[in-house]
C-alpha cells in the first residue's frame, strides 16, 4: 500500500508513529563545593529533601555524588546516608602533601564520568559552583536536551553565571 498523504488518512486508520526516545536525566554532584557553599550560607544540606527534589523536580534516574575519601566518622555516616537515599558515591582518594594539605582530584573524576556516561542520558543536573566545570558544561549544553546548574549564588563562578544566564 505504501505511504499515504495526511489528507488521505481516515479516522480510525492505523498509522505508524516513531517512538519518542525516553528522557533520561542524571545528576552529578560536586560534594565538596556544594557542602562548602551551604556552610558559607549558614545552612546544612538535608540530603533526604535533596533526593526528593531531584526526583520530583527533574526526574533524575541516577544521582552521582563525588567527594574525596575520608576516615572521619561523621563523613562516613554521611556517605552511608547518601547511599541509603539512592545516591551513587564516587569517591576519589585524598592525597596528603608534604606541607600537610589534603586534596582529592574530584573535579577531573567528575568531568571524566560526565563524559564517560554521556550516551546514557540526555538531560543533566549538575550541582556545583566551581568554574573548573565551565568547559564540560559548555559542551554538554550543545549535546543534551537540557542541562541545569544548581549552586549557591554568591559561591558560583562568574563564568558559570554567564554561561547559564538567568535560567
mmCIF file of C-alpha atoms in Angstrom:
data_model
loop_
_atom_site.group_PDB
_atom_site.id
_atom_site.type_symbol
_atom_site.label_atom_id
_atom_site.label_comp_id
_atom_site.label_asym_id
_atom_site.label_seq_id
_atom_site.Cartn_x
_atom_site.Cartn_y
_atom_site.Cartn_z
ATOM 1 C CA UNK A 1 0.000 0.000 0.000
ATOM 2 C CA UNK A 2 2.890 2.372 0.633
ATOM 3 C CA UNK A 3 2.881 5.858 2.134
ATOM 4 C CA UNK A 4 -0.257 7.965 2.370
ATOM 5 C CA UNK A 5 -0.531 11.714 2.425
ATOM 6 C CA UNK A 6 -2.037 13.231 5.553
ATOM 7 C CA UNK A 7 -5.166 14.305 3.673
ATOM 8 C CA UNK A 8 -5.720 10.646 2.664
ATOM 9 C CA UNK A 9 -5.868 9.447 6.278
ATOM 10 C CA UNK A 10 -9.248 8.374 7.584
ATOM 11 C CA UNK A 11 -10.374 8.403 11.231
ATOM 12 C CA UNK A 12 -9.615 5.034 12.851
ATOM 13 C CA UNK A 13 -6.929 4.123 10.308
ATOM 14 C CA UNK A 14 -3.764 2.571 11.800
ATOM 15 C CA UNK A 15 -0.641 4.627 11.334
ATOM 16 C CA UNK A 16 2.978 4.081 12.348
ATOM 17 C CA UNK A 17 4.327 6.745 14.648
ATOM 18 C CA UNK A 18 8.021 6.873 15.525
ATOM 19 C CA UNK A 19 8.721 6.166 19.170
ATOM 20 C CA UNK A 20 9.941 9.095 21.125
ATOM 21 C CA UNK A 21 13.165 8.376 22.914
ATOM 22 C CA UNK A 22 12.675 8.324 26.667
ATOM 23 C CA UNK A 23 14.194 11.253 28.501
ATOM 24 C CA UNK A 24 16.835 10.096 30.965
ATOM 25 C CA UNK A 25 18.236 12.557 33.487
ATOM 26 C CA UNK A 26 21.413 12.084 35.502
ATOM 27 C CA UNK A 27 22.609 14.298 38.360
ATOM 28 C CA UNK A 28 26.289 14.989 39.027
ATOM 29 C CA UNK A 29 27.067 16.465 42.450
ATOM 30 C CA UNK A 30 30.337 18.115 43.443
ATOM 31 C CA UNK A 31 30.036 17.226 47.131
ATOM 32 C CA UNK A 32 32.818 19.432 48.479
ATOM 33 C CA UNK A 33 31.705 22.501 46.531
ATOM 34 C CA UNK A 34 28.051 22.148 47.480
ATOM 35 C CA UNK A 35 28.957 21.374 51.103
ATOM 36 C CA UNK A 36 31.199 24.432 51.445
ATOM 37 C CA UNK A 37 28.604 26.575 49.696
ATOM 38 C CA UNK A 38 25.949 25.535 52.191
ATOM 39 C CA UNK A 39 28.285 26.169 55.134
ATOM 40 C CA UNK A 40 29.160 29.634 53.823
ATOM 41 C CA UNK A 41 25.437 30.448 53.778
ATOM 42 C CA UNK A 42 24.969 29.042 57.285
ATOM 43 C CA UNK A 43 22.959 26.069 56.001
ATOM 44 C CA UNK A 44 23.141 22.333 56.424
ATOM 45 C CA UNK A 45 22.108 20.231 53.430
ATOM 46 C CA UNK A 46 19.149 17.926 54.039
ATOM 47 C CA UNK A 47 20.034 15.084 51.688
ATOM 48 C CA UNK A 48 16.631 13.413 52.059
ATOM 49 C CA UNK A 49 14.975 16.590 50.759
ATOM 50 C CA UNK A 50 17.590 16.866 48.016
ATOM 51 C CA UNK A 51 16.851 13.265 46.955
ATOM 52 C CA UNK A 52 13.123 14.037 46.849
ATOM 53 C CA UNK A 53 13.713 17.289 44.933
ATOM 54 C CA UNK A 54 15.958 15.688 42.316
ATOM 55 C CA UNK A 55 13.337 13.002 41.690
ATOM 56 C CA UNK A 56 10.235 15.208 41.627
ATOM 57 C CA UNK A 57 11.611 18.357 40.005
ATOM 58 C CA UNK A 58 13.974 16.817 37.468
ATOM 59 C CA UNK A 59 13.023 13.125 37.251
ATOM 60 C CA UNK A 60 16.612 12.101 37.937
ATOM 61 C CA UNK A 61 17.203 8.415 37.199
ATOM 62 C CA UNK A 62 20.712 8.273 38.705
ATOM 63 C CA UNK A 63 22.494 10.717 41.001
ATOM 64 C CA UNK A 64 26.264 10.603 41.385
ATOM 65 C CA UNK A 65 27.881 12.190 44.437
ATOM 66 C CA UNK A 66 31.593 12.961 44.030
ATOM 67 C CA UNK A 67 33.843 13.554 47.010
ATOM 68 C CA UNK A 68 37.219 12.731 48.489
ATOM 69 C CA UNK A 69 37.762 9.749 50.746
ATOM 70 C CA UNK A 70 37.733 10.330 54.488
ATOM 71 C CA UNK A 71 38.220 8.393 57.710
ATOM 72 C CA UNK A 72 36.199 10.884 59.765
ATOM 73 C CA UNK A 73 33.262 9.053 61.410
ATOM 74 C CA UNK A 74 30.795 11.884 60.626
ATOM 75 C CA UNK A 75 31.796 11.807 56.952
ATOM 76 C CA UNK A 76 31.452 8.014 56.813
ATOM 77 C CA UNK A 77 27.974 8.302 58.352
ATOM 78 C CA UNK A 78 27.036 10.899 55.737
ATOM 79 C CA UNK A 79 28.261 8.594 52.938
ATOM 80 C CA UNK A 80 26.112 5.761 54.344
ATOM 81 C CA UNK A 81 23.094 8.077 54.493
ATOM 82 C CA UNK A 82 23.657 9.182 50.890
ATOM 83 C CA UNK A 83 23.738 5.562 49.737
ATOM 84 C CA UNK A 84 20.527 4.795 51.656
ATOM 85 C CA UNK A 85 18.893 7.741 49.868
ATOM 86 C CA UNK A 86 19.869 6.392 46.441
ATOM 87 C CA UNK A 87 22.940 8.496 45.684
ATOM 88 C CA UNK A 88 25.766 6.640 43.953
ATOM 89 C CA UNK A 89 29.054 7.570 45.603
ATOM 90 C CA UNK A 90 32.166 8.042 43.503
ATOM 91 C CA UNK A 91 34.942 8.712 45.983
ATOM 92 C CA UNK A 92 38.367 9.908 44.945
ATOM 93 C CA UNK A 93 41.452 9.070 47.059
ATOM 94 C CA UNK A 94 42.531 12.020 49.175
ATOM 95 C CA UNK A 95 46.259 12.723 48.960
ATOM 96 C CA UNK A 96 48.292 14.352 51.711
ATOM 97 C CA UNK A 97 51.078 16.663 50.600
ATOM 98 C CA UNK A 98 54.373 17.357 52.367
ATOM 99 C CA UNK A 99 53.051 20.705 53.637
ATOM 100 C CA UNK A 100 50.176 18.855 55.384
ATOM 101 C CA UNK A 101 47.429 19.927 52.995
ATOM 102 C CA UNK A 102 44.992 17.363 51.618
ATOM 103 C CA UNK A 103 43.467 17.253 48.145
ATOM 104 C CA UNK A 104 41.269 14.902 46.188
ATOM 105 C CA UNK A 105 41.088 15.393 42.434
ATOM 106 C CA UNK A 106 37.280 15.358 42.402
ATOM 107 C CA UNK A 107 36.875 17.823 39.514
ATOM 108 C CA UNK A 108 38.709 15.674 36.986
ATOM 109 C CA UNK A 109 36.913 12.497 38.124
ATOM 110 C CA UNK A 110 33.521 14.172 37.847
ATOM 111 C CA UNK A 111 34.358 15.578 34.405
ATOM 112 C CA UNK A 112 35.567 12.169 33.272
ATOM 113 C CA UNK A 113 32.379 10.421 34.467
ATOM 114 C CA UNK A 114 30.116 13.042 32.865
ATOM 115 C CA UNK A 115 31.819 12.329 29.538
ATOM 116 C CA UNK A 116 32.116 8.558 30.002
ATOM 117 C CA UNK A 117 28.378 8.215 30.620
ATOM 118 C CA UNK A 118 27.200 10.811 28.115
ATOM 119 C CA UNK A 119 25.436 8.278 25.856
ATOM 120 C CA UNK A 120 23.335 7.055 28.791
ATOM 121 C CA UNK A 121 21.478 10.306 29.489
ATOM 122 C CA UNK A 122 20.021 13.188 27.517
ATOM 123 C CA UNK A 123 19.428 15.609 30.381
ATOM 124 C CA UNK A 124 21.820 16.561 33.164
ATOM 125 C CA UNK A 125 21.545 18.310 36.505
ATOM 126 C CA UNK A 126 24.925 19.476 37.796
ATOM 127 C CA UNK A 127 25.360 20.687 41.365
ATOM 128 C CA UNK A 128 28.477 22.836 41.617
ATOM 129 C CA UNK A 129 29.541 26.438 41.540
ATOM 130 C CA UNK A 130 33.113 25.627 40.547
ATOM 131 C CA UNK A 131 34.302 27.421 37.419
ATOM 132 C CA UNK A 132 36.593 24.472 36.632
ATOM 133 C CA UNK A 133 33.492 22.815 35.146
ATOM 134 C CA UNK A 134 32.906 25.610 32.624
ATOM 135 C CA UNK A 135 34.216 23.707 29.580
ATOM 136 C CA UNK A 136 32.354 20.477 30.248
ATOM 137 C CA UNK A 137 29.132 22.367 30.957
ATOM 138 C CA UNK A 138 29.505 24.459 27.826
ATOM 139 C CA UNK A 139 29.961 21.247 25.822
ATOM 140 C CA UNK A 140 27.008 19.492 27.485
ATOM 141 C CA UNK A 141 24.702 22.379 26.631
ATOM 142 C CA UNK A 142 25.403 21.763 22.935
ATOM 143 C CA UNK A 143 24.866 17.995 23.213
ATOM 144 C CA UNK A 144 21.970 17.474 25.629
ATOM 145 C CA UNK A 145 18.277 18.339 25.623
ATOM 146 C CA UNK A 146 18.643 20.197 28.901
ATOM 147 C CA UNK A 147 21.429 20.972 31.353
ATOM 148 C CA UNK A 148 20.535 22.508 34.714
ATOM 149 C CA UNK A 149 23.052 24.058 37.095
ATOM 150 C CA UNK A 150 22.234 24.197 40.803
ATOM 151 C CA UNK A 151 24.569 26.142 43.052
ATOM 152 C CA UNK A 152 24.770 28.820 45.726
ATOM 153 C CA UNK A 153 24.603 32.224 44.009
ATOM 154 C CA UNK A 154 27.440 34.002 45.803
ATOM 155 C CA UNK A 155 29.589 30.875 45.613
ATOM 156 C CA UNK A 156 29.075 30.370 41.879
ATOM 157 C CA UNK A 157 31.868 31.262 39.464
ATOM 158 C CA UNK A 158 31.085 34.262 37.273
ATOM 159 C CA UNK A 159 31.834 32.209 34.169
ATOM 160 C CA UNK A 160 29.082 29.731 35.096
ATOM 161 C CA UNK A 161 26.638 32.535 35.860
ATOM 162 C CA UNK A 162 27.291 33.979 32.394
ATOM 163 C CA UNK A 163 27.037 30.561 30.725
ATOM 164 C CA UNK A 164 23.660 29.796 32.274
ATOM 165 C CA UNK A 165 22.346 33.346 32.426
ATOM 166 C CA UNK A 166 19.104 33.659 34.361
ATOM 167 C CA UNK A 167 17.979 30.044 33.811
#
